[in-house]
Coordinates of C-alpha atoms in Angstrom, one line a residue:
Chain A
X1 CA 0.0 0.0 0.0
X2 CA 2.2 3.0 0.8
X3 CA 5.9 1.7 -1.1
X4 CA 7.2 4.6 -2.4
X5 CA 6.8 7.8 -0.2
X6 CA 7.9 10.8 -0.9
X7 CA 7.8 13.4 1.8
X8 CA 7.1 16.9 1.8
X9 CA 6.7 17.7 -1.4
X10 CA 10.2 18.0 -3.3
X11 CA 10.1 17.7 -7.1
X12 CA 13.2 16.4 -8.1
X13 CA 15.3 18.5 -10.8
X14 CA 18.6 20.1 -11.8
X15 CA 17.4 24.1 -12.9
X16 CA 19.1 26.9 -12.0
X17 CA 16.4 27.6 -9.1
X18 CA 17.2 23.7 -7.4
X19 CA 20.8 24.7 -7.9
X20 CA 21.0 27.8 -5.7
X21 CA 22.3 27.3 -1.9
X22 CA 19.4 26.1 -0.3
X23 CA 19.6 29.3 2.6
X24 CA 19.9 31.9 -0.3
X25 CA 16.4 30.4 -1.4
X26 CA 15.1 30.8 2.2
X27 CA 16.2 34.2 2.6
X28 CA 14.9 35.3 -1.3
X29 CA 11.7 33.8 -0.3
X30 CA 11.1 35.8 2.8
X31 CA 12.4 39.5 0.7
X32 CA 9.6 38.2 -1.6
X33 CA 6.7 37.7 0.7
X34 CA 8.2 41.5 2.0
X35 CA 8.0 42.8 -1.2
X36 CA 4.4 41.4 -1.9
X37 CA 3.2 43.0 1.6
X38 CA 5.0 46.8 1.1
X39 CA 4.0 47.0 -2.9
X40 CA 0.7 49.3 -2.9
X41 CA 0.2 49.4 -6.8
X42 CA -0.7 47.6 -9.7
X43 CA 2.4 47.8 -11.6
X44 CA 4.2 46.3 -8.7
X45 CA 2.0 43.2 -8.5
X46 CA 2.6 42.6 -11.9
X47 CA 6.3 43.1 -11.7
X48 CA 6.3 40.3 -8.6
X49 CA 3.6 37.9 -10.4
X50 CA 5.8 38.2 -13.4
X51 CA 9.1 36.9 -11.6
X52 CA 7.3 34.4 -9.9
X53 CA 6.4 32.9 -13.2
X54 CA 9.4 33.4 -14.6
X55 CA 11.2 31.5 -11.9
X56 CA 8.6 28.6 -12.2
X57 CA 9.2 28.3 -15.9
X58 CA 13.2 28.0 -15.2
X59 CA 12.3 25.6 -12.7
X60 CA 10.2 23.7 -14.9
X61 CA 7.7 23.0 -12.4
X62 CA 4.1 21.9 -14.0
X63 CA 1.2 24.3 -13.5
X64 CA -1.2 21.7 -12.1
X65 CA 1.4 21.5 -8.9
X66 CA 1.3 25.1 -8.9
X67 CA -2.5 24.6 -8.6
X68 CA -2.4 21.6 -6.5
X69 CA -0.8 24.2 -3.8
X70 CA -2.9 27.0 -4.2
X71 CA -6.2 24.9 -3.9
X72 CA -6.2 24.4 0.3
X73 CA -6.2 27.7 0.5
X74 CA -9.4 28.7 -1.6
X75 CA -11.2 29.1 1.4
X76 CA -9.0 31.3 3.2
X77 CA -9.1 33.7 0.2
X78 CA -12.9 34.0 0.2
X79 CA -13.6 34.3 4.2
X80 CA -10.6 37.3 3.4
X81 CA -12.1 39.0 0.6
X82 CA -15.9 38.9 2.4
X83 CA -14.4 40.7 5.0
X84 CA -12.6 43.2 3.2
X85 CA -15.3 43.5 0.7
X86 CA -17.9 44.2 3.2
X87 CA -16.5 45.9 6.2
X88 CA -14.1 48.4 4.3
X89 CA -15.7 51.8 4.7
X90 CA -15.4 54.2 1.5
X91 CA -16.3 55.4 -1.7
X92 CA -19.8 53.6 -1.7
X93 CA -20.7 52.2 -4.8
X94 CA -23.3 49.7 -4.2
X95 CA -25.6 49.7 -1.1
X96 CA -28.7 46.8 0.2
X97 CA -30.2 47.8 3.7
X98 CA -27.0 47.5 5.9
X99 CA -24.4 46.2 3.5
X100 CA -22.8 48.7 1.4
X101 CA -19.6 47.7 -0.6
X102 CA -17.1 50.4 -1.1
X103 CA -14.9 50.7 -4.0
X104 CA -11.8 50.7 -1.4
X105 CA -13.2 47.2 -0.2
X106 CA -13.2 45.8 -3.1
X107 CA -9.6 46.9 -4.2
X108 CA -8.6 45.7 -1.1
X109 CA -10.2 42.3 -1.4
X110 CA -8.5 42.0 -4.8
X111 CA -4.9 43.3 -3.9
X112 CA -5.0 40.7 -0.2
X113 CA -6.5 37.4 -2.4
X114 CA -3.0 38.2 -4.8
X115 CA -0.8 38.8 -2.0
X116 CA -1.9 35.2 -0.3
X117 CA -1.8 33.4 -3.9
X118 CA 1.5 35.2 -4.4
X119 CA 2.7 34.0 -0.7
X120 CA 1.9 30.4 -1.3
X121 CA 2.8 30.1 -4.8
X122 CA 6.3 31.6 -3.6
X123 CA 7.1 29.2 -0.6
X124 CA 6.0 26.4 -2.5
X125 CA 8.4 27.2 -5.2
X126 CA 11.2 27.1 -2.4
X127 CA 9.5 23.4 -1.1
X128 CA 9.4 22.0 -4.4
X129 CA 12.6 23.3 -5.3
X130 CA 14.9 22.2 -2.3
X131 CA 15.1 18.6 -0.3
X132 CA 14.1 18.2 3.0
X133 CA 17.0 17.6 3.9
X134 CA 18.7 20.5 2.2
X135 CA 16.4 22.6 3.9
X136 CA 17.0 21.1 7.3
X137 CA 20.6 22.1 6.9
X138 CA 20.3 25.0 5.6
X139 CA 18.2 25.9 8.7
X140 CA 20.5 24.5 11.0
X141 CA 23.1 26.6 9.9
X142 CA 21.2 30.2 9.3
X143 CA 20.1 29.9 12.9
X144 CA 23.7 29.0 14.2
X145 CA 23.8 32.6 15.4
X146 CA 21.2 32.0 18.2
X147 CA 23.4 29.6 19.6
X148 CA 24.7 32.3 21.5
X149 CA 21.4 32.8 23.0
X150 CA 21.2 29.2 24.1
X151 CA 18.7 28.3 21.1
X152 CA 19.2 24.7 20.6
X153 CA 20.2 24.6 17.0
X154 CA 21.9 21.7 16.2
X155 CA 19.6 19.7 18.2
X156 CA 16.5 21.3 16.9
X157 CA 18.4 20.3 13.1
X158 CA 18.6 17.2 14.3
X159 CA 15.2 16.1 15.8
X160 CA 13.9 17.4 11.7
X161 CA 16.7 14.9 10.5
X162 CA 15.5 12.3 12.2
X163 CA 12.0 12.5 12.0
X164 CA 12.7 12.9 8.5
X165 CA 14.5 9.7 8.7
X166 CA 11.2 7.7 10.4
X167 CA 8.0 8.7 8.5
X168 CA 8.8 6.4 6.0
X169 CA 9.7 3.7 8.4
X170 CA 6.6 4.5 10.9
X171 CA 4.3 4.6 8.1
X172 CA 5.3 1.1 7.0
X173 CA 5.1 -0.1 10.4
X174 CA 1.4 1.2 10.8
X175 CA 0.6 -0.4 7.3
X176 CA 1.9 -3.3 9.0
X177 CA -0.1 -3.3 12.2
X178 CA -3.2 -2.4 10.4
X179 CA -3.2 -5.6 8.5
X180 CA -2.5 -7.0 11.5
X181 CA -5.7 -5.6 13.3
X182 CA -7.5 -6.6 10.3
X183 CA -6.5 -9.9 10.5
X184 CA -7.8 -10.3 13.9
X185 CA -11.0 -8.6 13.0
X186 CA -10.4 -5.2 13.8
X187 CA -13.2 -3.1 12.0
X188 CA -11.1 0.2 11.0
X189 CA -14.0 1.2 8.3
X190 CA -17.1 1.1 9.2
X191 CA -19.0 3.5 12.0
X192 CA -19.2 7.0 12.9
X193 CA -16.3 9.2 14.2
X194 CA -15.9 8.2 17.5
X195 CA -16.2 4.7 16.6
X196 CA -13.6 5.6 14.0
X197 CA -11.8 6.9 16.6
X198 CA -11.5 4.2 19.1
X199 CA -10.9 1.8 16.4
X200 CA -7.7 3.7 16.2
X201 CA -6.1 3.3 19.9
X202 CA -5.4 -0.4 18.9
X203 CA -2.9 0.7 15.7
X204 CA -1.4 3.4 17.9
X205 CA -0.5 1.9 21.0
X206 CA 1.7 -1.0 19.6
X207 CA 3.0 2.1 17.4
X208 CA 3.8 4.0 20.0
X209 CA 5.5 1.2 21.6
X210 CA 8.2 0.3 19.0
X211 CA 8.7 4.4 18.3
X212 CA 9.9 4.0 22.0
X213 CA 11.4 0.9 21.8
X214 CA 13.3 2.3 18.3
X215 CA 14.2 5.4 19.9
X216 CA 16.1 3.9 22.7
X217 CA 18.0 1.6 20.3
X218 CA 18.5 5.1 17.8
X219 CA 20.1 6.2 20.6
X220 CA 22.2 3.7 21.3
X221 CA 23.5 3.2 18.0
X222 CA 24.1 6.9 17.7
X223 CA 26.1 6.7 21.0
X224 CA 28.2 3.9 19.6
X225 CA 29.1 5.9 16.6
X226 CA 30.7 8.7 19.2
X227 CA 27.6 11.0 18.7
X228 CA 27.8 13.9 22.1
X229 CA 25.7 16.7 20.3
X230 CA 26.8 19.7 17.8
X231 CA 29.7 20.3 19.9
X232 CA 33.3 20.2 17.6
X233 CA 30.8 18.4 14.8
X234 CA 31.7 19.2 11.5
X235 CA 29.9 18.0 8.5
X236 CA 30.8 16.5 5.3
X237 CA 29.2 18.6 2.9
X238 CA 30.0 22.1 2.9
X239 CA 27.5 24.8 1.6
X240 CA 29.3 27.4 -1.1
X241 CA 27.8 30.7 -2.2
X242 CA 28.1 30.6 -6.2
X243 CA 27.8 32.7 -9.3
X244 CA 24.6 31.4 -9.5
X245 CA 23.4 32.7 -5.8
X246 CA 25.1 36.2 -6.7
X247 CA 22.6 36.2 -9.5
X248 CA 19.7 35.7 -7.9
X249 CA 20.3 37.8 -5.0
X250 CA 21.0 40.9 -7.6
X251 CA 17.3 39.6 -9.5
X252 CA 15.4 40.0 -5.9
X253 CA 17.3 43.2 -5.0
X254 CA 16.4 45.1 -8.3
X255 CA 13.1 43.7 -7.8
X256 CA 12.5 44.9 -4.4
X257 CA 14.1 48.0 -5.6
X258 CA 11.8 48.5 -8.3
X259 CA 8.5 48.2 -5.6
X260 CA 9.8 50.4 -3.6
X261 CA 10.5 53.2 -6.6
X262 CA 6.9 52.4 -7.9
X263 CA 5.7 52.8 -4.4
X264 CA 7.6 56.3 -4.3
X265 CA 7.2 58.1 -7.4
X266 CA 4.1 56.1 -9.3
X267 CA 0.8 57.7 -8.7
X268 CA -1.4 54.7 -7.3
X269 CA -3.3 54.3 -10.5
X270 CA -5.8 52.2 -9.1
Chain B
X1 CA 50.3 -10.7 20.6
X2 CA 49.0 -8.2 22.5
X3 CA 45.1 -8.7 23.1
X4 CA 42.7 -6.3 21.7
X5 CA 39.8 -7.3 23.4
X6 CA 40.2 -8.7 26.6
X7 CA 37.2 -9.3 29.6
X8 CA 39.4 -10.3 33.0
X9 CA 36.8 -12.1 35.0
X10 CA 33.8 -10.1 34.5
X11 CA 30.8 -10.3 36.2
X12 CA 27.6 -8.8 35.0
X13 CA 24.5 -7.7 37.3
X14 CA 21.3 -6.2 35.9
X15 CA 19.6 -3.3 38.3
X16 CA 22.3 -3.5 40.1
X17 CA 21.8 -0.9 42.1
X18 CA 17.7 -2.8 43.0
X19 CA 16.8 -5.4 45.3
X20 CA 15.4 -7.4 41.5
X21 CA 19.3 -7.5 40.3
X22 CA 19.5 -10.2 38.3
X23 CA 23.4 -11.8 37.2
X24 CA 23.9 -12.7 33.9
X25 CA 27.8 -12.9 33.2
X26 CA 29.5 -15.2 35.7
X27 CA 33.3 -14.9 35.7
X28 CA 33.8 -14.7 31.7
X29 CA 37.4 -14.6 30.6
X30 CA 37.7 -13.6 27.2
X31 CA 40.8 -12.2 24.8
X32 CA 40.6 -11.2 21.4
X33 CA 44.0 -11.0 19.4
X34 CA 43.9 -8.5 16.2
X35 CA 42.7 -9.9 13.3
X36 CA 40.7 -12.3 14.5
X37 CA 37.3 -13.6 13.6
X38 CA 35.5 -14.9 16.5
X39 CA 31.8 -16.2 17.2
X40 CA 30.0 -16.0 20.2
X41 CA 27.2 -18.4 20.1
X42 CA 24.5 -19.1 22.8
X43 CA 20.9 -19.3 22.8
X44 CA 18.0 -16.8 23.7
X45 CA 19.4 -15.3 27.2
X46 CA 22.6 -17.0 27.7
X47 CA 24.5 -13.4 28.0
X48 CA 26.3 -13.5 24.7
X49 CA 25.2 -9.7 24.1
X50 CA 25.7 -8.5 27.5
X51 CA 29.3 -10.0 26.8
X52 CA 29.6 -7.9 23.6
X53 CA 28.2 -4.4 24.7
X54 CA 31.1 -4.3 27.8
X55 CA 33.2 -4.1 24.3
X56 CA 32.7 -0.9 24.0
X57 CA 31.6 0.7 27.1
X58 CA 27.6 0.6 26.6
X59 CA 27.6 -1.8 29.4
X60 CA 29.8 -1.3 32.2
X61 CA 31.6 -4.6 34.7
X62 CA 29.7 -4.9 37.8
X63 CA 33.1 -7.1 38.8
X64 CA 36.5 -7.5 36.8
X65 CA 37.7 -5.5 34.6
X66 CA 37.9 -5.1 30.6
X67 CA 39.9 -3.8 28.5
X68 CA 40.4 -2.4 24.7
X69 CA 43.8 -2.2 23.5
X70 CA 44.7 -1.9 27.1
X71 CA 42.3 0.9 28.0
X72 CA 40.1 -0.1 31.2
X73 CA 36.3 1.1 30.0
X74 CA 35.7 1.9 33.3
X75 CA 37.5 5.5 32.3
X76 CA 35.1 8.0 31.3
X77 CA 37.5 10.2 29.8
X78 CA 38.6 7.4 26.8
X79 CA 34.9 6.8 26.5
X80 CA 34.9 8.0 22.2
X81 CA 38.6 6.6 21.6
X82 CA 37.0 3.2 22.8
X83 CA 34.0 3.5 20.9
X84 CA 36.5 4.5 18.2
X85 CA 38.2 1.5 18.0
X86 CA 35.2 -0.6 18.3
X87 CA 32.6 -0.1 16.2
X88 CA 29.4 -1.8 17.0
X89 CA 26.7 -3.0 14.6
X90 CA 23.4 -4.1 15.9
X91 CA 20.1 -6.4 15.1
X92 CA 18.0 -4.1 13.6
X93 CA 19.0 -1.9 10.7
X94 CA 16.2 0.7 10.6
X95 CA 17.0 1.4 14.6
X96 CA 20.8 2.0 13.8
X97 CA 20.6 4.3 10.4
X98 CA 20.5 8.4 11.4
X99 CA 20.1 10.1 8.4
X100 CA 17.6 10.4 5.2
X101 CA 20.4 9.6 3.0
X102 CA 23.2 7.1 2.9
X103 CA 26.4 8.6 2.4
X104 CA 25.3 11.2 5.1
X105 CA 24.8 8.3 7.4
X106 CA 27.7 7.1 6.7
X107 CA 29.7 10.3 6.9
X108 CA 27.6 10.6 10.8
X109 CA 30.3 8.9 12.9
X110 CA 32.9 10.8 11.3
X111 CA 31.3 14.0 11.6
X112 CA 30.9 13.4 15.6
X113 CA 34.3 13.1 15.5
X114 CA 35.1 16.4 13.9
X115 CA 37.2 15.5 11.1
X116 CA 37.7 17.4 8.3
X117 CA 35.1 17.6 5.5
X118 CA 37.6 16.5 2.2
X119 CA 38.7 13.6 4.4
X120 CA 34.9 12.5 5.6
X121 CA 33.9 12.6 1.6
X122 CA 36.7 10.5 1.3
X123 CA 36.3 7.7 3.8
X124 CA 32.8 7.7 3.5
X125 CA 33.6 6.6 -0.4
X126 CA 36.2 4.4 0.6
X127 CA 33.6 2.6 3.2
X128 CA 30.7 2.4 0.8
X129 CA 32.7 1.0 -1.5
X130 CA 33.7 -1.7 0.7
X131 CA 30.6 -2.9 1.7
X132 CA 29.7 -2.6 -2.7
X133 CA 26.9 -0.3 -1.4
X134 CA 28.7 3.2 -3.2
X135 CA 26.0 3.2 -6.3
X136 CA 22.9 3.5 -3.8
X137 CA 25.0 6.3 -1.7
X138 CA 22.5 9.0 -2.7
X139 CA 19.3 6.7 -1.6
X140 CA 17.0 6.9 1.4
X141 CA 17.4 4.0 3.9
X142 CA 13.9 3.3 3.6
X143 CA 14.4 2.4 -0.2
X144 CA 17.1 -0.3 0.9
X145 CA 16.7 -3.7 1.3
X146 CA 17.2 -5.1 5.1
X147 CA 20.6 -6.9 4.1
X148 CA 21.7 -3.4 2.2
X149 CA 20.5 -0.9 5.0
X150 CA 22.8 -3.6 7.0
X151 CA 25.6 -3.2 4.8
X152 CA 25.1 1.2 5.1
X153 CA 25.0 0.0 9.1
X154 CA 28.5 -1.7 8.8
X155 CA 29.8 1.2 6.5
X156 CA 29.1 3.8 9.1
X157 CA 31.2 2.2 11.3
X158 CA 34.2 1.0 9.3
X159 CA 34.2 4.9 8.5
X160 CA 35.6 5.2 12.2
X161 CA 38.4 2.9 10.6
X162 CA 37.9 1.0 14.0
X163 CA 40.4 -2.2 14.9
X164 CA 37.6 -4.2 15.7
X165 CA 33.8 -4.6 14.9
X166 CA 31.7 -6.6 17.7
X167 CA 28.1 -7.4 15.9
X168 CA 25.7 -8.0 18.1
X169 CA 23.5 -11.0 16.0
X170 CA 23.5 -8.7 12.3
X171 CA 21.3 -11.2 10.5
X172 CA 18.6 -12.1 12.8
X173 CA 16.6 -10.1 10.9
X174 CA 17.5 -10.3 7.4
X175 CA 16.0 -12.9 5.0
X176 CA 18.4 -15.4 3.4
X177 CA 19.6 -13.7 0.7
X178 CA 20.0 -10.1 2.8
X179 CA 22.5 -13.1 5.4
X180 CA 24.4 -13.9 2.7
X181 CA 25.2 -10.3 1.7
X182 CA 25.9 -9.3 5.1
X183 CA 28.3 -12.8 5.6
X184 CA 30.2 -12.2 2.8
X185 CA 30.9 -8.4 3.6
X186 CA 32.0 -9.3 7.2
X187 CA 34.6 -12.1 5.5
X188 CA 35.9 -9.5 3.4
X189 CA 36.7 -7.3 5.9
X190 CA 38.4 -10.0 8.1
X191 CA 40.4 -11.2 5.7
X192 CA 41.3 -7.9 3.3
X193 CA 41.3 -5.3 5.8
X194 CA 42.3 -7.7 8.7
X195 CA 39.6 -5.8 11.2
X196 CA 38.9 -7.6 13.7
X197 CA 35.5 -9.0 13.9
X198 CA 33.5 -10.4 17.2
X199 CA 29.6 -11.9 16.0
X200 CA 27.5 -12.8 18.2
X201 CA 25.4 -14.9 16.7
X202 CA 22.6 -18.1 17.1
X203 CA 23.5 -19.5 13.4
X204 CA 25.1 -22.4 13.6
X205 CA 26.6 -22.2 9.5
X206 CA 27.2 -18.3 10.4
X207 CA 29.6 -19.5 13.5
X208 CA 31.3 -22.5 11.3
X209 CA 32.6 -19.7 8.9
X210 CA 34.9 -17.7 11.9
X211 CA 38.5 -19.1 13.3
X212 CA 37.2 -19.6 17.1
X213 CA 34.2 -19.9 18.3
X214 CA 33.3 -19.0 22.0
X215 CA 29.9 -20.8 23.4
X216 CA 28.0 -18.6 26.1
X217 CA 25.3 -20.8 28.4
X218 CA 24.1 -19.3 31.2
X219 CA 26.4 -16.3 31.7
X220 CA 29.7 -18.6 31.5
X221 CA 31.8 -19.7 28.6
X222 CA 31.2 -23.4 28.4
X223 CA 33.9 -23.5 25.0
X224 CA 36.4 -21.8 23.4
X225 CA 37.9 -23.6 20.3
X226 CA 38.2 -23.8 16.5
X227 CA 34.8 -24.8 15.1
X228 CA 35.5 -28.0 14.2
X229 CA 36.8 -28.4 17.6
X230 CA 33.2 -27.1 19.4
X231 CA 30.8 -28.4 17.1
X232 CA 32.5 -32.2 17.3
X233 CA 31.1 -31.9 20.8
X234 CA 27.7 -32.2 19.3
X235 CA 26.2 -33.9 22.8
X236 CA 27.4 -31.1 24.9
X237 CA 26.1 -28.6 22.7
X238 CA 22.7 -30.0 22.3
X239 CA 22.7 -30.3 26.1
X240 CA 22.5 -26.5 26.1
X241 CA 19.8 -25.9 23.6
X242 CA 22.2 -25.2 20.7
X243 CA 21.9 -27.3 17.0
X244 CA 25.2 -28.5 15.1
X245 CA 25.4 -28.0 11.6
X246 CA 23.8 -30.6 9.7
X247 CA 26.5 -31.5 8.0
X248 CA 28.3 -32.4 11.6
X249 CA 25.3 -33.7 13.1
X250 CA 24.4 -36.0 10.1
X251 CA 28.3 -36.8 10.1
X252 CA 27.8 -37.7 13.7
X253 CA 24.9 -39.6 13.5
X254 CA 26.4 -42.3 10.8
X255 CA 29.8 -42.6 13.2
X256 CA 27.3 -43.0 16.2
X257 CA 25.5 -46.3 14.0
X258 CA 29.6 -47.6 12.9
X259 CA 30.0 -46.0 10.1
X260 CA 33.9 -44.6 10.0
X261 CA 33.3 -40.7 9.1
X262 CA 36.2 -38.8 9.5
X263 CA 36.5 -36.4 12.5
X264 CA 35.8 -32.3 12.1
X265 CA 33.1 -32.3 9.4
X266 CA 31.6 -29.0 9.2
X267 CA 29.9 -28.2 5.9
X268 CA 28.2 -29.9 3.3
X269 CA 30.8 -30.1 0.6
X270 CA 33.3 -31.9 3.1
X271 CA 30.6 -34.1 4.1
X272 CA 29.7 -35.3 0.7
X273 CA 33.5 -35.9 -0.3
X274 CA 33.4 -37.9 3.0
X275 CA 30.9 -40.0 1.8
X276 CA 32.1 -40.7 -1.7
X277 CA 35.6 -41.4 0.0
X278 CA 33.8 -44.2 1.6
X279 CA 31.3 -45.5 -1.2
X280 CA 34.2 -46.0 -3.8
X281 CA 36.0 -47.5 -1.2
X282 CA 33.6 -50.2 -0.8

């Protein structure tokens, strides 16, 4: 039933955008979702849309996944736009007893359902783009500078790796169990919720029981292999900044840059 | 020959410290001499991995003393040059695999011990390809078969470029084919890298295939000879709840009923040149 898992949802590739240092991507993707929040005007949505497509096209990434991750949050948009439709005072333009829409409302609406497709669209480019695991590091090492606040880093790093490391392994084991259950008449389909429910504790308990009992061997094995935290670690593959990361840093900056002017000196048109 | 290995009359409790203690090693004296490839055999219970994990310091002597390359692992301070020099690969090889690829597993023990990346990408390479695992280094674990993610398990810790590798029973949960695989990459690194290999073990054919073998019943060592040696003592052993090979136990059966089978049988092949031996000669 579940053989081949793939987890989070990494599309394999080799573009310029999976090439990039996987922190560089982090930090591009966070200037973007600033840039979509501080932009005011049209031109500047079009400008940030535009790079966004752009940088899914290099990454070859197929529009239905785009779609796939835009789809959960449909709802969002809506309850957003209702609210800002509706409860935006303004220019009236349309009024029904108590509900008056405002033209203000409606631009808001409009300008916040882009900003969120825009958001989502942009971190998933970064998900689809990067491993798990690249991201993990690359984590692990743009928060080393909290270690001097006592943040546990490398532990925190470490935790990701290793759950990363077991949902494939736990999943098979519950696959396992289940048919076990089954076996022994267990009756996981049928019933309402809280049947559903209860038919659940006997897959999770013997579950729960080998995580523990894996964990304490884990740790053992790890102890055995002289494992005593991130203290004097080093690791075997190093992260460089390329030509490549120099590139897209300059793309983002002239695009921020270019908000910020349109912000400044273009009259909001609308 | 200095000893490598070496338990000087080690006792073992359980909860020590708790009314419940429980003693499972009884005086065991026990030297290993570099190079060698020895098996520890003894059923469910009998102590023969409470034996191996004093090797390198999980388990610590409630009496005696033992020692790696002369280091007592009662001192805390040589804790990671002990575990350095003996590596230690376990039962299951999903619990014993860290990371979600294989050459970073590999590279894990090495990075604990803070050496230099150029030299971890090399030794990581040199160990994969010892274990003829270096084509699936960029898989997950979870895409490996049990004897492969066995074979990553044994590469992490030759990495350490230890002296000796103690293996506490590596194929008890591998299916035949996964055994073999695991067999023949422990024999390879007895015999070309001359590391020093300690398996615990219940197979019978897994024990006929190392130069001593060591028999663990109740928390004592009841042998400690070549194989042919322990398993022509196939009364005694069956006394304790272990099998012979069937080779030696069919070889022993036919000498029990008068027929004149030579001494120190072990596999199959010897035991059917035996055989003809005899028929032609009749």
């Amino acid at each position: 039933m579940i053989t081949d898992i793939t987890i989070g949802q990494y599309f394999p590739g080799k573009s310029f955008i999976h090439r990039l240092d996987p922190r560089i991507k982090i930090i591009l993707t966070i200037v973007y979702i600033v840039i979509l929040f501080i932009n005011q005007g049209v031109f500047g949505f079009v400008l940030s849309i535009g790079l966004l497509a752009v940088m899914y096209l290099i990454a070859g990434i197929p529009i239905r996944m785009i779609l796939k991750s835009l789809k959960p949050v449909i709802p969002l948009i809506i309850f957003t736009s209702v609210l800002n439709i509706f409860f935006i005072g303004g220019t009236v333009i349309w009024q029904w007893g108590i509900i008056t829409i405002s033209w203000e409302g409606i631009r808001l609406a409009v300008f916040m359902s882009i900003r969120i497709l825009a958001l989502i669209a942009g971190s998933s480019l970064l998900t689809y783009t990067t491993s798990p695991i690249a991201l993990t590091d690359a984590i692990e090492r743009l928060l080393k500078p909290l270690k001097y606040v006592k943040f546990p880093v490398h532990e925190l790093a470490m935790m990701m790796t290793i759950a990363l490391r077991f949902i494939p392994t736990l999943l098979e084991e519950t696959d396992k169990i289940m048919s076990a259950q089954k076996a022994r008449g267990a009756d996981l389909e049928s019933g309402g919720l809280i049947r559903r429910a209860k038919a659940l504790i006997p897959i999770l308990i013997p579950l729960f029981i080998s995580a523990i009992r894996r964990a304490e061997e884990l740790a053992l094995a790890m102890e055995c292999r002289c494992y005593r935290g991130g203290e004097g670690r080093t690791r075997m593959k190093q992260l460089h900044l390329g030509g490549r990361d120099a590139v897209a840093v300059g793309v983002m900056a002239a695009c921020l840059a270019g908000v910020i002017l349109m912000n400044l000196f273009l009259p909001t048109v609308l | 020959m200095e000893e490598l290995l070496k338990a000087e009359h080690l006792d073992f409790v359980y909860n020590e410290d708790q009314q419940d203690g429980k003693q499972v090693l009884f005086d065991v004296n026990l030297s290993v001499s570099p190079g060698e490839f020895v098996a520890v055999l003894g059923h469910n219970g009998s102590g023969k991995s409470t034996i191996a994990k004093h090797f390198n310091a999980i388990l610590l002597p409630s009496g005696g003393t033992v020692y790696v390359k002369g280091i007592d692992t009662k001192i805390e301070e040589k804790l990671f040059e002990i575990r350095q020099n003996v590596g230690m690969v376990f039962q299951n090889p999903d619990n014993q695999l860290v990371a979600t690829v294989v050459e970073e597993d590999v590279a894990f023990a090495l990075e604990n011990l803070g050496v230099p990346s150029d030299e971890i990408r090399r030794r990581v390479d040199e160990a994969l390809k010892t274990v003829g695992m270096y084509d699936y280094r960029e898989h997950a674990p979870h895409q490996l078969s049990g004897g492969q993610k066995q074979r990553i398990a044994i590469a992490g810790v030759i990495a350490m470029r230890p002296d000796c590798i103690v293996m506490d029973e590596p194929t008890a949960m591998l299916d035949p084919k996964g055994r073999r695989e695991v067999l023949q990459t422990i024999q390879k690194l007895n015999r070309s890298s001359h590391t020093t290999v300690v398996l615990i073990t219940h197979f019978m054919d897994e024990a006929v295939q190392a130069g001593r073998v060591v028999v663990v019943d109740d928390g004592k060592i009841l042998l400690d000879a070549p194989p042919k040696e322990v398993f022509s003592k196939v009364e005694l052993l069956k006394s304790v709840g272990l099998d012979v090979p069937q080779a030696a136990e069919l070889a022993f059966e036919l000498k029990q009923s008068g027929i004149p089978m030579p001494d120190g049988i072990l596999t199959e092949e010897e035991c059917v040149a035996a055989l003809e031996k005899l028929l032609k000669e009749k």
